mmCIF file of C-alpha atoms in Angstrom:
data_model
loop_
_atom_site.group_PDB
_atom_site.id
_atom_site.type_symbol
_atom_site.label_atom_id
_atom_site.label_comp_id
_atom_site.label_asym_id
_atom_site.label_seq_id
_atom_site.Cartn_x
_atom_site.Cartn_y
_atom_site.Cartn_z
ATOM 1 C CA UNK M 292 0.027 -0.158 -0.050
ATOM 2 C CA UNK M 293 0.697 3.516 -0.132
ATOM 3 C CA UNK M 294 3.533 4.817 2.364
ATOM 4 C CA UNK M 295 5.724 7.295 3.498
ATOM 5 C CA UNK M 296 9.054 7.203 5.105
ATOM 6 C CA UNK M 297 10.841 9.858 6.962
ATOM 7 C CA UNK M 298 14.509 10.181 8.078
ATOM 8 C CA UNK M 299 14.420 9.340 11.991
ATOM 9 C CA UNK M 300 14.749 12.439 14.203
ATOM 10 C CA UNK M 301 15.596 14.185 16.505
ATOM 11 C CA UNK M 302 17.661 16.842 14.228
ATOM 12 C CA UNK M 303 19.485 19.258 16.398
ATOM 13 C CA UNK M 304 20.902 22.331 14.454
ATOM 14 C CA UNK M 305 22.513 25.443 15.152
ATOM 15 C CA UNK M 306 20.521 28.581 14.230
ATOM 16 C CA UNK M 307 21.038 29.958 10.383
ATOM 17 C CA UNK M 308 22.649 26.271 9.693
ATOM 18 C CA UNK M 309 20.677 24.558 6.577
ATOM 19 C CA UNK M 310 17.967 21.824 6.928
ATOM 20 C CA UNK M 311 17.114 18.896 5.364
ATOM 21 C CA UNK M 312 14.779 16.374 6.195
ATOM 22 C CA UNK M 313 14.612 13.536 3.919
ATOM 23 C CA UNK M 314 10.914 12.122 3.080
ATOM 24 C CA UNK M 315 10.278 9.069 0.088
ATOM 25 C CA UNK M 316 7.329 7.697 -0.603
ATOM 26 C CA UNK M 317 5.562 4.760 -2.064
ATOM 27 C CA UNK M 318 2.474 5.442 -4.000
ATOM 28 C CA UNK M 319 0.052 4.185 -6.841
ATOM 29 C CA UNK M 320 0.265 7.154 -9.210
ATOM 30 C CA UNK M 321 1.405 10.476 -8.586
ATOM 31 C CA UNK M 322 -0.111 11.713 -5.638
ATOM 32 C CA UNK M 323 0.070 14.827 -3.814
ATOM 33 C CA UNK M 324 2.483 15.574 -1.337
ATOM 34 C CA UNK M 325 2.309 17.617 1.787
ATOM 35 C CA UNK M 326 4.312 18.718 4.511
ATOM 36 C CA UNK M 327 2.866 19.424 8.039
ATOM 37 C CA UNK M 328 4.332 20.962 11.023
ATOM 38 C CA UNK M 329 3.379 20.644 14.629
ATOM 39 C CA UNK M 330 4.789 23.200 17.267
ATOM 40 C CA UNK M 331 5.012 21.746 21.029
ATOM 41 C CA UNK M 332 1.259 21.167 22.071
ATOM 42 C CA UNK M 333 -0.341 22.269 19.212
ATOM 43 C CA UNK M 334 -2.238 20.480 16.244
ATOM 44 C CA UNK M 335 -0.590 20.251 13.076
ATOM 45 C CA UNK M 336 -0.668 23.280 10.252
ATOM 46 C CA UNK M 337 -0.050 23.023 6.693
ATOM 47 C CA UNK M 338 3.463 23.938 5.746
ATOM 48 C CA UNK M 339 3.423 23.325 2.233
ATOM 49 C CA UNK M 340 2.362 20.870 -0.598
ATOM 50 C CA UNK M 341 3.083 19.634 -4.321
ATOM 51 C CA UNK M 342 0.453 18.512 -6.547
ATOM 52 C CA UNK M 343 2.297 16.829 -9.538
ATOM 53 C CA UNK M 344 5.664 16.083 -10.414
ATOM 54 C CA UNK M 345 8.428 18.479 -10.303
ATOM 55 C CA UNK M 346 6.220 20.883 -8.477
ATOM 56 C CA UNK M 347 8.023 22.833 -6.057
ATOM 57 C CA UNK M 348 5.857 23.981 -2.623
ATOM 58 C CA UNK M 349 7.568 26.439 -0.825
ATOM 59 C CA UNK M 350 6.522 28.522 2.627
ATOM 60 C CA UNK M 351 8.016 30.704 4.824
ATOM 61 C CA UNK M 352 11.598 29.796 3.760
ATOM 62 C CA UNK M 353 10.993 26.060 3.566
ATOM 63 C CA UNK M 354 10.770 24.125 -0.136
ATOM 64 C CA UNK M 355 10.289 20.765 -1.146
ATOM 65 C CA UNK M 356 10.517 19.484 -4.838
ATOM 66 C CA UNK M 357 8.305 16.844 -6.020
ATOM 67 C CA UNK M 358 10.863 14.254 -7.826
ATOM 68 C CA UNK M 359 8.793 11.577 -9.296
ATOM 69 C CA UNK M 360 12.281 9.592 -10.599
ATOM 70 C CA UNK M 361 13.502 9.277 -6.674
ATOM 71 C CA UNK M 362 10.084 9.522 -5.076
ATOM 72 C CA UNK M 363 11.413 12.051 -2.967
ATOM 73 C CA UNK M 364 9.847 15.245 -1.277
ATOM 74 C CA UNK M 365 12.992 16.339 0.709
ATOM 75 C CA UNK M 366 12.066 19.378 2.978
ATOM 76 C CA UNK M 367 14.932 22.279 3.118
ATOM 77 C CA UNK M 368 15.581 25.298 4.651
ATOM 78 C CA UNK M 369 18.471 27.441 4.071
ATOM 79 C CA UNK M 370 18.533 29.236 7.394
ATOM 80 C CA UNK M 371 16.682 27.586 10.262
ATOM 81 C CA UNK M 372 15.490 29.944 13.673
ATOM 82 C CA UNK M 373 14.850 28.731 17.319
ATOM 83 C CA UNK M 374 11.254 29.423 16.170
ATOM 84 C CA UNK M 375 11.481 26.540 13.321
ATOM 85 C CA UNK M 376 11.716 24.224 16.271
ATOM 86 C CA UNK M 377 8.999 21.543 16.111
ATOM 87 C CA UNK M 378 8.043 18.320 14.469
ATOM 88 C CA UNK M 379 7.442 18.048 10.582
ATOM 89 C CA UNK M 380 5.352 15.292 9.181
ATOM 90 C CA UNK M 381 5.348 14.427 5.477
ATOM 91 C CA UNK M 382 1.957 12.886 4.214
ATOM 92 C CA UNK M 383 0.207 11.925 1.093
ATOM 93 C CA UNK M 384 -3.338 11.302 0.456
ATOM 94 C CA UNK M 385 -4.257 7.363 0.288
ATOM 95 C CA UNK M 386 -7.274 5.043 0.547
ATOM 96 C CA UNK M 387 -9.684 7.471 -1.339
ATOM 97 C CA UNK M 388 -11.899 9.839 0.707
ATOM 98 C CA UNK M 389 -8.939 11.989 0.966
ATOM 99 C CA UNK M 390 -7.175 10.062 3.964
ATOM 100 C CA UNK M 391 -4.026 10.972 4.680
ATOM 101 C CA UNK M 392 -0.753 8.700 5.480
ATOM 102 C CA UNK M 393 1.432 10.440 7.565
ATOM 103 C CA UNK M 394 5.758 9.655 7.886
ATOM 104 C CA UNK M 395 6.683 9.036 11.637
ATOM 105 C CA UNK M 396 7.368 12.839 12.187
ATOM 106 C CA UNK M 397 10.924 14.306 12.275
ATOM 107 C CA UNK M 398 11.527 16.622 15.254
ATOM 108 C CA UNK M 399 13.565 19.577 15.012
ATOM 109 C CA UNK M 400 15.506 21.531 17.505
ATOM 110 C CA UNK M 401 17.451 24.549 16.358
ATOM 111 C CA UNK M 402 19.563 25.908 19.394
ATOM 112 C CA UNK M 403 21.231 29.356 19.441
ATOM 113 C CA UNK R 682 -8.645 31.345 6.095
ATOM 114 C CA UNK R 683 -9.413 27.638 6.682
ATOM 115 C CA UNK R 684 -9.254 27.756 10.252
ATOM 116 C CA UNK R 685 -10.084 24.789 12.446
ATOM 117 C CA UNK R 686 -11.122 25.313 16.393
ATOM 118 C CA UNK R 687 -11.197 22.329 18.777
ATOM 119 C CA UNK R 688 -13.173 22.593 22.446
ATOM 120 C CA UNK R 689 -12.054 22.283 24.898
ATOM 121 C CA UNK R 690 -8.379 22.583 24.630
ATOM 122 C CA UNK R 691 -7.628 20.470 27.736
ATOM 123 C CA UNK R 692 -10.035 18.238 30.044
ATOM 124 C CA UNK R 693 -9.428 16.110 32.784
ATOM 125 C CA UNK R 694 -11.948 13.462 33.879
ATOM 126 C CA UNK R 695 -12.585 10.586 36.096
ATOM 127 C CA UNK R 696 -12.640 7.339 35.056
ATOM 128 C CA UNK R 697 -15.965 5.840 33.793
ATOM 129 C CA UNK R 698 -17.152 9.320 32.901
ATOM 130 C CA UNK R 699 -18.054 10.266 29.189
ATOM 131 C CA UNK R 700 -16.103 13.184 27.366
ATOM 132 C CA UNK R 701 -17.534 15.300 24.390
ATOM 133 C CA UNK R 702 -15.142 16.888 22.135
ATOM 134 C CA UNK R 703 -16.001 19.530 19.775
ATOM 135 C CA UNK R 704 -14.187 20.372 16.266
ATOM 136 C CA UNK R 705 -15.762 23.494 14.179
ATOM 137 C CA UNK R 706 -14.693 24.854 10.747
ATOM 138 C CA UNK R 707 -14.858 28.508 11.539
ATOM 139 C CA UNK R 708 -14.900 30.269 8.070
ATOM 140 C CA UNK R 709 -15.853 27.155 5.676
ATOM 141 C CA UNK R 710 -18.109 24.778 5.243
ATOM 142 C CA UNK R 711 -16.464 20.898 5.827
ATOM 143 C CA UNK R 712 -17.968 17.821 4.463
ATOM 144 C CA UNK R 713 -15.483 15.661 5.405
ATOM 145 C CA UNK R 714 -13.799 15.534 8.829
ATOM 146 C CA UNK R 715 -11.359 13.503 10.533
ATOM 147 C CA UNK R 716 -10.497 11.975 13.805
ATOM 148 C CA UNK R 717 -6.869 11.345 14.625
ATOM 149 C CA UNK R 718 -5.115 10.042 17.984
ATOM 150 C CA UNK R 719 -1.567 10.929 18.470
ATOM 151 C CA UNK R 720 0.622 9.447 21.497
ATOM 152 C CA UNK R 721 3.802 11.018 22.917
ATOM 153 C CA UNK R 722 6.140 11.499 20.384
ATOM 154 C CA UNK R 723 4.236 9.324 17.997
ATOM 155 C CA UNK R 724 2.710 10.197 14.374
ATOM 156 C CA UNK R 725 -0.944 10.235 14.097
ATOM 157 C CA UNK R 726 -3.224 7.460 13.865
ATOM 158 C CA UNK R 727 -6.532 7.866 12.121
ATOM 159 C CA UNK R 728 -9.603 6.903 14.095
ATOM 160 C CA UNK R 729 -12.700 7.645 11.763
ATOM 161 C CA UNK R 730 -13.796 9.872 8.909
ATOM 162 C CA UNK R 731 -16.832 11.769 9.630
ATOM 163 C CA UNK R 732 -18.851 12.924 6.614
ATOM 164 C CA UNK R 733 -22.108 15.323 7.147
ATOM 165 C CA UNK R 734 -25.328 13.956 7.473
ATOM 166 C CA UNK R 735 -24.023 10.246 7.786
ATOM 167 C CA UNK R 736 -22.645 8.057 9.778
ATOM 168 C CA UNK R 737 -18.702 7.847 10.325
ATOM 169 C CA UNK R 738 -16.458 5.396 8.982
ATOM 170 C CA UNK R 739 -14.326 4.154 11.598
ATOM 171 C CA UNK R 740 -10.677 2.518 11.086
ATOM 172 C CA UNK R 741 -9.891 -1.290 11.891
ATOM 173 C CA UNK R 742 -9.225 -1.509 15.545
ATOM 174 C CA UNK R 743 -11.435 1.465 16.597
ATOM 175 C CA UNK R 744 -14.373 0.635 18.850
ATOM 176 C CA UNK R 745 -17.220 3.004 17.455
ATOM 177 C CA UNK R 746 -19.223 2.136 20.585
ATOM 178 C CA UNK R 747 -16.440 3.537 22.571
ATOM 179 C CA UNK R 748 -15.568 6.696 20.269
ATOM 180 C CA UNK R 749 -19.072 8.124 18.866
ATOM 181 C CA UNK R 750 -18.531 10.411 16.228
ATOM 182 C CA UNK R 751 -21.558 12.775 15.448
ATOM 183 C CA UNK R 752 -21.484 15.167 12.348
ATOM 184 C CA UNK R 753 -24.374 17.259 12.530
ATOM 185 C CA UNK R 754 -23.670 20.229 10.141
ATOM 186 C CA UNK R 755 -21.482 21.233 7.958
ATOM 187 C CA UNK R 756 -19.492 23.203 10.621
ATOM 188 C CA UNK R 757 -19.144 20.860 13.370
ATOM 189 C CA UNK R 758 -18.444 17.507 14.253
ATOM 190 C CA UNK R 759 -18.029 16.149 17.795
ATOM 191 C CA UNK R 760 -16.259 13.136 19.106
ATOM 192 C CA UNK R 761 -17.671 11.376 22.680
ATOM 193 C CA UNK R 762 -15.377 9.166 24.572
ATOM 194 C CA UNK R 763 -17.886 7.151 26.438
ATOM 195 C CA UNK R 764 -16.874 5.338 29.697
ATOM 196 C CA UNK R 765 -13.423 6.438 29.574
ATOM 197 C CA UNK R 766 -10.709 4.900 31.260
ATOM 198 C CA UNK R 767 -6.624 6.154 31.403
ATOM 199 C CA UNK R 768 -5.756 3.953 28.478
ATOM 200 C CA UNK R 769 -7.731 6.799 26.769
ATOM 201 C CA UNK R 770 -5.884 9.650 27.799
ATOM 202 C CA UNK R 771 -4.138 10.827 24.891
ATOM 203 C CA UNK R 772 -4.225 13.558 22.658
ATOM 204 C CA UNK R 773 -7.038 13.875 19.906
ATOM 205 C CA UNK R 774 -6.856 15.993 16.792
ATOM 206 C CA UNK R 775 -9.507 16.696 14.166
ATOM 207 C CA UNK R 776 -9.053 18.209 10.682
ATOM 208 C CA UNK R 777 -11.652 19.150 8.019
ATOM 209 C CA UNK R 778 -11.428 19.308 4.605
ATOM 210 C CA UNK R 779 -13.267 22.270 2.608
ATOM 211 C CA UNK R 780 -16.131 21.480 0.109
ATOM 212 C CA UNK R 781 -16.064 17.955 -1.992
ATOM 213 C CA UNK R 782 -13.314 16.930 -4.320
ATOM 214 C CA UNK R 783 -10.466 19.063 -2.330
ATOM 215 C CA UNK R 784 -7.364 16.851 -0.534
ATOM 216 C CA UNK R 785 -5.755 19.543 1.767
ATOM 217 C CA UNK R 786 -6.723 18.927 5.456
ATOM 218 C CA UNK R 787 -6.613 21.926 7.971
ATOM 219 C CA UNK R 788 -6.305 20.610 11.394
ATOM 220 C CA UNK R 789 -7.630 21.891 14.527
ATOM 221 C CA UNK R 790 -5.206 22.507 17.837
ATOM 222 C CA UNK R 791 -6.211 19.455 19.642
ATOM 223 C CA UNK R 792 -7.719 18.247 22.716
ATOM 224 C CA UNK R 793 -5.404 16.772 25.301
ATOM 225 C CA UNK R 794 -7.727 14.237 27.426
ATOM 226 C CA UNK R 795 -6.532 12.846 31.254
ATOM 227 C CA UNK R 796 -8.647 10.258 32.577
ATOM 228 C CA UNK R 797 -7.813 9.963 36.335
#
């Protein structure tokens, strides 16, 4: 079945460092791909999405490119801030009815 | 836009009591809402899909008599944890999809339930 695999965390970076969180997927066809972010004690917020191959989603300095040749949707940010500390989830729609399958989440901690 | 609220944000109850959690779409009509459960430092587990005006569809292993879901209007879905026990303590999150044929889910802030 459809699935998402994320790199394991936690990831600890210094402020202004470059961030990459890997996400690969297995799916029938070419579904949309999503990154959600969860700040401590809160629900999830949609960070960005891409709806077809080669699309680049971007928001708040974060980017991810939908690459069908490598079945990947890696999340990147050129310069992280302390306020980016959160858990990041990669997800794709599965099973019809718009259900989402989430990766296990990657915790990011940014230190001064 | 696309704001989803949940109430309450925190609830503590005694074992054996029932707890109702509300999920509202504030600025859009949600034909479909989802209820998730999240354990500490884990991913979200889908419990059920709720469609306005029809019975909820529960995921395998989720007790429908334990977790009652009602999607009475296009802006409100409720989850009632009946006869709650300590093992039901968790973080419950709802999400909503705007309109039909859409796929982006907008999430509520979550409700933390502690059953003593």
